[in-house]
Tab-separated table of C-alpha atoms and ligand atoms in Angstrom:
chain	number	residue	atom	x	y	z
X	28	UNK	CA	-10.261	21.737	-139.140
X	29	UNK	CA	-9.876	21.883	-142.881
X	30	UNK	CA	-10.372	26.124	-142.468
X	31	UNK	CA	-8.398	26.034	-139.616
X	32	UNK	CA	-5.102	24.548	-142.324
X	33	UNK	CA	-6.704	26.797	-144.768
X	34	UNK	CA	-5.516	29.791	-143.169
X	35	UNK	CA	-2.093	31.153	-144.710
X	36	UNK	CA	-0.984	32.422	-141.174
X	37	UNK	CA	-1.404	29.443	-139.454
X	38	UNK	CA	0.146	27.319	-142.044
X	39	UNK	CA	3.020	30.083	-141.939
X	40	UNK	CA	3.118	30.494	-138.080
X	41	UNK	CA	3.780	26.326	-138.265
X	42	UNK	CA	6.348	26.617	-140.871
X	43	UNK	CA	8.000	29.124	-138.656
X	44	UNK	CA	8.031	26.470	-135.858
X	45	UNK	CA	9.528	23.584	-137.860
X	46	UNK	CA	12.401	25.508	-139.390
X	47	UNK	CA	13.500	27.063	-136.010
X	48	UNK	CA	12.911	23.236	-134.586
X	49	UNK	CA	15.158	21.600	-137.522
X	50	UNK	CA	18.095	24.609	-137.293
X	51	UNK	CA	18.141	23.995	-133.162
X	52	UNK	CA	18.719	19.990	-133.953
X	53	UNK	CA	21.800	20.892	-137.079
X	54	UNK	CA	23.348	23.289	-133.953
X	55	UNK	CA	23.553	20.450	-131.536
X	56	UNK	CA	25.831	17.759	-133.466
X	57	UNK	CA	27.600	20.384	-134.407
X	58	UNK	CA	30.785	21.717	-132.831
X	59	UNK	CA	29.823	25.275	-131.027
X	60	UNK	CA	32.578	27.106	-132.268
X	61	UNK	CA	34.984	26.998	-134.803
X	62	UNK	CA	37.859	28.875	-133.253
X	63	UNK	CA	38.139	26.810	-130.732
X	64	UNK	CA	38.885	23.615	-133.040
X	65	UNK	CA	41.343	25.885	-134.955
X	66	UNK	CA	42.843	26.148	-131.345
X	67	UNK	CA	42.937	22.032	-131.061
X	68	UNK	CA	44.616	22.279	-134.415
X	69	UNK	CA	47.225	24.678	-133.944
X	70	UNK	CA	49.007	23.969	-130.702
X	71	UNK	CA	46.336	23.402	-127.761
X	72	UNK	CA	47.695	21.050	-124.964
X	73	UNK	CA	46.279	18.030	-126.499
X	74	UNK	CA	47.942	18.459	-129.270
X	75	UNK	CA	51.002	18.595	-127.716
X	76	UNK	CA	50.370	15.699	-125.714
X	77	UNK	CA	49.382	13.533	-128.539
X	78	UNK	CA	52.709	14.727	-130.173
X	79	UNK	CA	54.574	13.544	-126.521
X	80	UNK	CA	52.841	10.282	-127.167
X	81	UNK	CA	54.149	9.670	-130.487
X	82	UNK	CA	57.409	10.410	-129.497
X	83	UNK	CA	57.583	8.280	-126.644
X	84	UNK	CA	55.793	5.542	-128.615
X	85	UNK	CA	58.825	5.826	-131.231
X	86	UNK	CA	61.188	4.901	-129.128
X	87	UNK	CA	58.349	2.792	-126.999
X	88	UNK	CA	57.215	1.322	-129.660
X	89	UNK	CA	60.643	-0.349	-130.469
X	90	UNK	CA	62.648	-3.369	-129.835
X	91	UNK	CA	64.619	-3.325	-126.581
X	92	UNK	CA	68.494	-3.266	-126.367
X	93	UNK	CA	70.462	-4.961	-123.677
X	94	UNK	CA	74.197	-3.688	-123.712
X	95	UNK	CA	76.198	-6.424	-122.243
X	96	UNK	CA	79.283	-4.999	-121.204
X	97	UNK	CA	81.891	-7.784	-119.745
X	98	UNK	CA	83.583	-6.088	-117.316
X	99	UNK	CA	86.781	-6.161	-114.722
X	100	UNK	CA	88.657	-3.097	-113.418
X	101	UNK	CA	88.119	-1.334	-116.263
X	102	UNK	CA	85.886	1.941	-114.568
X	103	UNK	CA	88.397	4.807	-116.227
X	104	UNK	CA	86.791	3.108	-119.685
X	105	UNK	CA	83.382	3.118	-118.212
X	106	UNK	CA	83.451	6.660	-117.304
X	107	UNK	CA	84.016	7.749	-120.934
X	108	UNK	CA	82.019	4.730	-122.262
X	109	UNK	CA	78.550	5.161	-120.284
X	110	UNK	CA	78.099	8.949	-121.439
X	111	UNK	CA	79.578	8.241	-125.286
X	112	UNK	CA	76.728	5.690	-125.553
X	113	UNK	CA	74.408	7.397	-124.299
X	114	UNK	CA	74.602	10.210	-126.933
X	115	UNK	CA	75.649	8.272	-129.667
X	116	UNK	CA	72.293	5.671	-129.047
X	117	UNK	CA	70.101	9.034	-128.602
X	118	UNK	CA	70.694	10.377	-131.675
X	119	UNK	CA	69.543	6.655	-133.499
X	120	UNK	CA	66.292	7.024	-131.092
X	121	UNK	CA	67.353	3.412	-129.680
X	122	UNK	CA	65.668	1.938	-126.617
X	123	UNK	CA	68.245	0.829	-124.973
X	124	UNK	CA	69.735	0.040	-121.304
X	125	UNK	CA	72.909	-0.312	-120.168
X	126	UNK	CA	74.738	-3.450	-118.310
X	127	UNK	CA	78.045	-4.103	-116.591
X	128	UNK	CA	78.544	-7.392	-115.767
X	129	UNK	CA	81.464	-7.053	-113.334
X	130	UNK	CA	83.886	-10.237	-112.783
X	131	UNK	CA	84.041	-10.405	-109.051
X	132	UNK	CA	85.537	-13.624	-108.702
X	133	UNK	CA	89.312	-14.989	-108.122
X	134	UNK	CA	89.158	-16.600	-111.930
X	135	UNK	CA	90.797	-15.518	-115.038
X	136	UNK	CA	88.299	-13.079	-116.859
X	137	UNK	CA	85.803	-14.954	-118.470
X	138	UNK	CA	83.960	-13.042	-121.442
X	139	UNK	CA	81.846	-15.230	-122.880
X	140	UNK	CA	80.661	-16.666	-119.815
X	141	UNK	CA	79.789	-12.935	-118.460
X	142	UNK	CA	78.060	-12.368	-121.575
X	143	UNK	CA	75.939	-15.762	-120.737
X	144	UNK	CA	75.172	-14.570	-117.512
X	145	UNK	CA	74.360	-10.958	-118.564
X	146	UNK	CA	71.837	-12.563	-120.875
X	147	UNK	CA	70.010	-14.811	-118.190
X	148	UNK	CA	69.268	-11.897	-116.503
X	149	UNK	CA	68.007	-9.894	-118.820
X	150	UNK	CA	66.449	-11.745	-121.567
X	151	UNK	CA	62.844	-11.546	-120.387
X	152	UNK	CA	62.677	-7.897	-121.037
X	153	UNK	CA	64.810	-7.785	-123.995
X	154	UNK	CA	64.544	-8.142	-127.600
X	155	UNK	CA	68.073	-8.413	-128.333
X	156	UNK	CA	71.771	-7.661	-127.071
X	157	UNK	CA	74.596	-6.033	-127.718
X	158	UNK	CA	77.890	-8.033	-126.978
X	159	UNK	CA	79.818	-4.566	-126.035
X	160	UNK	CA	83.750	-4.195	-125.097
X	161	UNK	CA	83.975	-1.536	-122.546
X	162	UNK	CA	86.928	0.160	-124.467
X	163	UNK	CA	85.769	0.347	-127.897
X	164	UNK	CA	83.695	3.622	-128.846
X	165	UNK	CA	81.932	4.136	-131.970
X	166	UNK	CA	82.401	7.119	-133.735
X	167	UNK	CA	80.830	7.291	-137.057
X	168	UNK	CA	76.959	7.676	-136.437
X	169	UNK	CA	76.479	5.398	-139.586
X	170	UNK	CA	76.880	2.647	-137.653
X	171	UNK	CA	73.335	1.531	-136.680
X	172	UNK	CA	72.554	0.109	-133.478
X	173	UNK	CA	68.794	-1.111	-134.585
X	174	UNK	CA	67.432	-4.365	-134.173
X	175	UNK	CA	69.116	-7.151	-135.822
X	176	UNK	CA	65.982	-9.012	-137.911
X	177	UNK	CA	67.991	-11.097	-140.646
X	178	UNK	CA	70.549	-12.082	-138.225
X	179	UNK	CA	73.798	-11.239	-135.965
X	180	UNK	CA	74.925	-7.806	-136.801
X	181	UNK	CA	78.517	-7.139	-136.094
X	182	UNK	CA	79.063	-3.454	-135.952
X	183	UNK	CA	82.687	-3.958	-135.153
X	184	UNK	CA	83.639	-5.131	-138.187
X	185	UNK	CA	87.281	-6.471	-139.346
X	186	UNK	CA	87.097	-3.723	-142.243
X	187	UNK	CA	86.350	-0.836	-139.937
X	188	UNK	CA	88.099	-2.635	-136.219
X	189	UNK	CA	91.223	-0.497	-135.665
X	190	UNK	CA	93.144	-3.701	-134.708
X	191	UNK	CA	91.589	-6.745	-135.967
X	192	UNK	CA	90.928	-7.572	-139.515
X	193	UNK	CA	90.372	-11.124	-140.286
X	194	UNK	CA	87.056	-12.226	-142.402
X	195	UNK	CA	85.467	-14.469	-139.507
X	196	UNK	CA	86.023	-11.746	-136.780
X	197	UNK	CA	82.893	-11.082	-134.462
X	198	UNK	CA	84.698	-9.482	-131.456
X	199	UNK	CA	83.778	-6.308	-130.135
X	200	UNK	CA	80.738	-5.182	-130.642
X	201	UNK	CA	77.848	-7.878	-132.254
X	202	UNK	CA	74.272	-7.502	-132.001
X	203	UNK	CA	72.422	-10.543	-131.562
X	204	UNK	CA	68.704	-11.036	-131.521
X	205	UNK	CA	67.366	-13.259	-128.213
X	206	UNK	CA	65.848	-16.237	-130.097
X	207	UNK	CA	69.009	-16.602	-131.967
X	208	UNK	CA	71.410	-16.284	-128.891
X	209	UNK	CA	69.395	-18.970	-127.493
X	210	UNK	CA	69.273	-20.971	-130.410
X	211	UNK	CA	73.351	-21.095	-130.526
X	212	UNK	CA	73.232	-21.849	-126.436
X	213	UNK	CA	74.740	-18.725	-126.237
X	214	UNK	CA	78.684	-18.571	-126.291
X	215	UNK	CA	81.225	-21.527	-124.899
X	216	UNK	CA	82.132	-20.948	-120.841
X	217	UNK	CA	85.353	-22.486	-121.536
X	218	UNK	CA	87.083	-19.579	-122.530
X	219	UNK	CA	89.646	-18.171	-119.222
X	220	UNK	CA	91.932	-15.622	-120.421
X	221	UNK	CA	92.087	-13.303	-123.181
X	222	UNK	CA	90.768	-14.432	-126.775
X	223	UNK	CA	88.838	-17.118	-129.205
X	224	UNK	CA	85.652	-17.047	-127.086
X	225	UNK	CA	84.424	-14.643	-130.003
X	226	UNK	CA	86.020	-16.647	-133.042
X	227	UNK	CA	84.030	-20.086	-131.630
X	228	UNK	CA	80.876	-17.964	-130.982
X	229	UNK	CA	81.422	-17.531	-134.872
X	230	UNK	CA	81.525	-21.053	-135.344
X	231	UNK	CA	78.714	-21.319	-133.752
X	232	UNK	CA	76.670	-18.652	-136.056
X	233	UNK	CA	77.840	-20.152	-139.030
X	234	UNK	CA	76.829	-23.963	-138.361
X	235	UNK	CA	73.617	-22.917	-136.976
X	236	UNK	CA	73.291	-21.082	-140.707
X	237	UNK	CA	73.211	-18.028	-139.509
X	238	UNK	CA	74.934	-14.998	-141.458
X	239	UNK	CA	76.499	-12.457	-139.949
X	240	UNK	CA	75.535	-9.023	-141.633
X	241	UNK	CA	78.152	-5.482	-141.700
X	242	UNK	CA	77.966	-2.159	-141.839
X	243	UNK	CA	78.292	-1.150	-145.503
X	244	UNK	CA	79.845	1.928	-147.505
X	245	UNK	CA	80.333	3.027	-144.292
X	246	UNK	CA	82.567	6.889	-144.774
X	247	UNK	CA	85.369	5.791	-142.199
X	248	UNK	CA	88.148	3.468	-142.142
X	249	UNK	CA	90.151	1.054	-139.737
X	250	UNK	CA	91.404	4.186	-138.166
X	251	UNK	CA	88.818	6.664	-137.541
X	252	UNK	CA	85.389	4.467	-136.452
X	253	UNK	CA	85.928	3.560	-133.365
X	254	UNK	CA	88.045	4.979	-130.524
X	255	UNK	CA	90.412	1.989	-128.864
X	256	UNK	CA	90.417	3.412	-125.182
X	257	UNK	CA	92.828	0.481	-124.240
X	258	UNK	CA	96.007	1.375	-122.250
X	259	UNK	CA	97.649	-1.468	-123.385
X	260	UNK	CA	100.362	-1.068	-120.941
X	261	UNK	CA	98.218	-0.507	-117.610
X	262	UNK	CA	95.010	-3.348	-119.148
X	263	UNK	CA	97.421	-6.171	-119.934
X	264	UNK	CA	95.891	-9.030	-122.377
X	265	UNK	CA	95.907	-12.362	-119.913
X	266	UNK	CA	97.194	-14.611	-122.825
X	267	UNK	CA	98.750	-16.969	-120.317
X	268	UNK	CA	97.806	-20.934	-121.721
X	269	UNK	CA	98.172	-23.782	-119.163
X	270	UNK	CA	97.051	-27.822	-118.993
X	271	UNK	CA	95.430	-28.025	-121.952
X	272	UNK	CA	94.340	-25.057	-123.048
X	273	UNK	CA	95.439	-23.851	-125.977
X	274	UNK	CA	94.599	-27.585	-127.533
X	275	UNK	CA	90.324	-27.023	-126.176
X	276	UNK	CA	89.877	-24.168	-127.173
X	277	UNK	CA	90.817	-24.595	-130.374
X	278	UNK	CA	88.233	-26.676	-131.469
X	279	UNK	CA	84.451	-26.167	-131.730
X	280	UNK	CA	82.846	-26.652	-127.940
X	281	UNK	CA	78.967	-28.502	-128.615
X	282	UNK	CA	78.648	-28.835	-125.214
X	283	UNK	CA	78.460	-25.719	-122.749
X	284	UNK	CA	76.971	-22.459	-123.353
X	285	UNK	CA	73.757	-20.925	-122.039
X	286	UNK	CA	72.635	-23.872	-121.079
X	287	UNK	CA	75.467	-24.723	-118.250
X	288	UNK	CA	76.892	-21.378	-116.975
X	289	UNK	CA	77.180	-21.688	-113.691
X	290	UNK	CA	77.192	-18.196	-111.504
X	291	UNK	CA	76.259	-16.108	-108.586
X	292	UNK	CA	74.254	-13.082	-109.281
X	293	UNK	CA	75.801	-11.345	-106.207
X	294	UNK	CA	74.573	-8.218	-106.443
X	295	UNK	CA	72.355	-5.775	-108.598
X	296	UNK	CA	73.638	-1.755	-108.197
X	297	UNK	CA	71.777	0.686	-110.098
X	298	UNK	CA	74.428	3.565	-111.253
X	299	UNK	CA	74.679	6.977	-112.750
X	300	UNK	CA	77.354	8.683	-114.656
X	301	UNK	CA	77.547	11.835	-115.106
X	302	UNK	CA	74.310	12.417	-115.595
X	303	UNK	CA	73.232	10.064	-117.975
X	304	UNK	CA	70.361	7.270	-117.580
X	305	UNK	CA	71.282	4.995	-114.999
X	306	UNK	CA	73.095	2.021	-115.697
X	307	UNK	CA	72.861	-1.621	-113.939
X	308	UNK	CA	76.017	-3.579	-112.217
X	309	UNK	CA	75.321	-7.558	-112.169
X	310	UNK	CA	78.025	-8.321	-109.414
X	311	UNK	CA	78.717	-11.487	-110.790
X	312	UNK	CA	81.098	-14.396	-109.373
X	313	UNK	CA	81.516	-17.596	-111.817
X	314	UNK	CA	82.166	-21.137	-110.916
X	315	UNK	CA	84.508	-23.226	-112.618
X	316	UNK	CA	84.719	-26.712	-113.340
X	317	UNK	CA	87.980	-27.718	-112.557
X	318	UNK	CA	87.929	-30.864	-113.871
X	319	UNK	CA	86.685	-29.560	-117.293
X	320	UNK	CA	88.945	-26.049	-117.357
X	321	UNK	CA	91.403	-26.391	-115.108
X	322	UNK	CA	92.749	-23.186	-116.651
X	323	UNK	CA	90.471	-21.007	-115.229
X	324	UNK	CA	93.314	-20.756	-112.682
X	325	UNK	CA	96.740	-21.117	-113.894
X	326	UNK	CA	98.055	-20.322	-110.569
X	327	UNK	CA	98.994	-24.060	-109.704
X	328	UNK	CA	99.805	-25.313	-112.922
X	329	UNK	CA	103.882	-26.591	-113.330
X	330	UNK	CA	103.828	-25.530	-117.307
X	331	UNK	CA	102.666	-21.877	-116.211
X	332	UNK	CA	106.286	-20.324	-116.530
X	333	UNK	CA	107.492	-21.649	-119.185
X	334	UNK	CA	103.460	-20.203	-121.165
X	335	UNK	CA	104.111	-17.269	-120.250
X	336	UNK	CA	107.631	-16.595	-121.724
X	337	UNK	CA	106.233	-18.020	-124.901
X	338	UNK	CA	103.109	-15.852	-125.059
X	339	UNK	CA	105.465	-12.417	-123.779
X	340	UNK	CA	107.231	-12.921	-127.210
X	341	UNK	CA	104.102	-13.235	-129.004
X	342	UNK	CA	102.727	-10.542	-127.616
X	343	UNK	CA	105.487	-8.817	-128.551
X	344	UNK	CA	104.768	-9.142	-131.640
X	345	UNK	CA	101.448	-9.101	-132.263
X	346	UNK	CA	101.118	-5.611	-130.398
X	347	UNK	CA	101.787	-3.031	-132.645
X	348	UNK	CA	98.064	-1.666	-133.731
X	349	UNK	CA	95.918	-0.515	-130.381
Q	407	UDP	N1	87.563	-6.836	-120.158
Q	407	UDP	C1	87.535	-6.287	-118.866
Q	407	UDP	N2	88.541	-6.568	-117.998
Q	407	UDP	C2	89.562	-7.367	-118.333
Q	407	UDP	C3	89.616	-7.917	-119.620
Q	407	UDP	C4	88.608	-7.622	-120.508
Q	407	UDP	O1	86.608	-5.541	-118.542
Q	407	UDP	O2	90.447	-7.588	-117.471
Q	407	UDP	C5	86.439	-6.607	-121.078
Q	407	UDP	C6	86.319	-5.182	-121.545
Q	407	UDP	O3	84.969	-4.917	-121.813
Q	407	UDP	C7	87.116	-5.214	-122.825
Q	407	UDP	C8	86.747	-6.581	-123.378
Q	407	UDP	O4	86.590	-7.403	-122.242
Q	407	UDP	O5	86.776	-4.168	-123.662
Q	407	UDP	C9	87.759	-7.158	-124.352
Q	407	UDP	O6	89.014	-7.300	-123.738
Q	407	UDP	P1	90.319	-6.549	-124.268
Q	407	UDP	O7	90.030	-5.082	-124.389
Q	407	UDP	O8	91.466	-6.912	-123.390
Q	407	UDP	O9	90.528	-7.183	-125.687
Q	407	UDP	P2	90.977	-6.510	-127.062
Q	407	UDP	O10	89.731	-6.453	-127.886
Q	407	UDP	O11	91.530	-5.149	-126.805
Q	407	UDP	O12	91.989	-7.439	-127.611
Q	408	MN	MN1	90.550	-3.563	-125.786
């Protein structure tokens, strides 16, 4: 045995043998070719899909937007304002979705209480809202519609609104995050009529201690942010105050909000226009307590006439912006 090691071409015949064996086992863990990870590298179709997936996981990957749009024969607006969001909200990469909640019932328009309803319906899926008027259009793409962490974010605000302009103002357009909309219970359902819903909602925000952030060093001014699509003339404000009205809803209301709107989700319609992403209609008819807003319909009241000369003259005056 010891001669058979002894001889050189034996011992060089096994030598052969192990390097080809150990060169055979480096070959296969490695990859077979080259090129064809260059190919991976520079544009193969897994590359492109993994770039697909980080896109999509961008915007997936995001906090969802509600749009709550309180709505009532207003569809010229929300012909222009469906496809103007939709571009605007592309650009910011926002994952977003679009809702009318249409006023189908014999009431004076309710806001606040659509808004409350919108937000029932949608809060499940939904990160956070965005209290939107149909007929206000931003137009500065500094104005960010991202998720609202430290608190309320009021796009619309009275430094950049083309007709309102008082410190406390939250009308418009405010984002709200869904734990803190719930927190507040949401805004008061006593509001019939045109205005203050939004001006108590701010009450609300500020007791609860929570501060309402801006846009800042934003480029535009009062008069060239948003777009005010509001035909004042044909979209009259309903500032008719019977029974007690203007003396409620002046003060602070503790008592109903999310909690307590009471409503009819007739309907669900899914919509497109022109093209853009569809867009859902909540059908939605409202009840009202009579006994606790009576003005929800002034139709009855006896001091109805003698409201609405008052509020024609102060109209009058208070109608010379948009
Ligand atoms: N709105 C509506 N139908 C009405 C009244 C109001 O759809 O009859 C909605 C609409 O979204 C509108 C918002 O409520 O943008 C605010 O009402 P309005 O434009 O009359 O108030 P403004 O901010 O112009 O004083
Ligand atoms: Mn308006």
């Amino acid at each position: 045995m010891k001669a058979f090691w002894k001889n050189s071409k034996v011992r060089y015949l096994f030598l052969c043998i192990l390097i080809t064996f150990v060169t055979s086992c480096i070959i296969g863990i490695t990859p077979i070719s080259l090129d064809e990870c260059k190919c991976d590298i520079q544009g193969s179709p897994s590359k492109l899909i993994r770039q697909v997936q980080r896109t999509n996981q961008i915007k997936s990957g995001k906090h969802r937007l509600a749009i709550l749009v309180p709505f009532r024969d207003r569809f010229d607006e929300l012909l222009i304002f469906v496809p103007h969001m939709h571009k605007f909200l592309s650009k910011q990469n926002i994952r977003y979705h679009i809702f009318i909640v249409n006023q189908i019932d014999n009431y004076r328009f309710n806001r606040a209480s659509l808004i409350n309803a919108g937000f029932l319906e949608v809060q499940k899926e939904f990160d956070y809202i965005a209290m939107h008027d149909v007929d206000l259009l931003p137009m500065n793409d500094e104005l960010l519609y991202h998720y609202p962490a430290q608190g309320p974010y009021h796009i619309a605000s009275p430094e950049l609104h083309p007709r309102y302009h008082y410190p406390t103002f939250v009308g418009g357009i405010l984002l709200v995050n869904r734990e803190q909309f719930v927190q507040v219970n949401g805004m008061s359902n006593k509001y019939w009529g045109w205005g203050l819903e939004d001006d108590e909602f701010y009450v609300r925000l500020k007791e609860a201690g929570l501060n309402v952030g801006r846009p800042e060093n934003v480029s535009t001014g009062t008069h060239n942010t948003f777009k005010h699509i509001h035909d004042r003339n044909r979209k009259k404000r309903d500032m008719t105050k019977c029974y007690n009205q203007r003396e409620v809803t002046r003060r602070r209301d503790r008592r109903t909000g999310l909690k307590d709107v009471s409503y009819e989700l007739v309907d669900i319609t899914e919509l497109t226009i022109a093209g853009t992403p569809t867009i859902t209609v909540f059908k939605v008819s409202l009840d009202c307590n009579k006994t606790d807003t009576p003005w929800c319909d002034c139709t009855k009241s006896d001091d109805m006439k003698g409201e609405k000369v008052e509020d024609k003259k102060k109209n009058k005056k208070s109608q010379h912006g948009s």
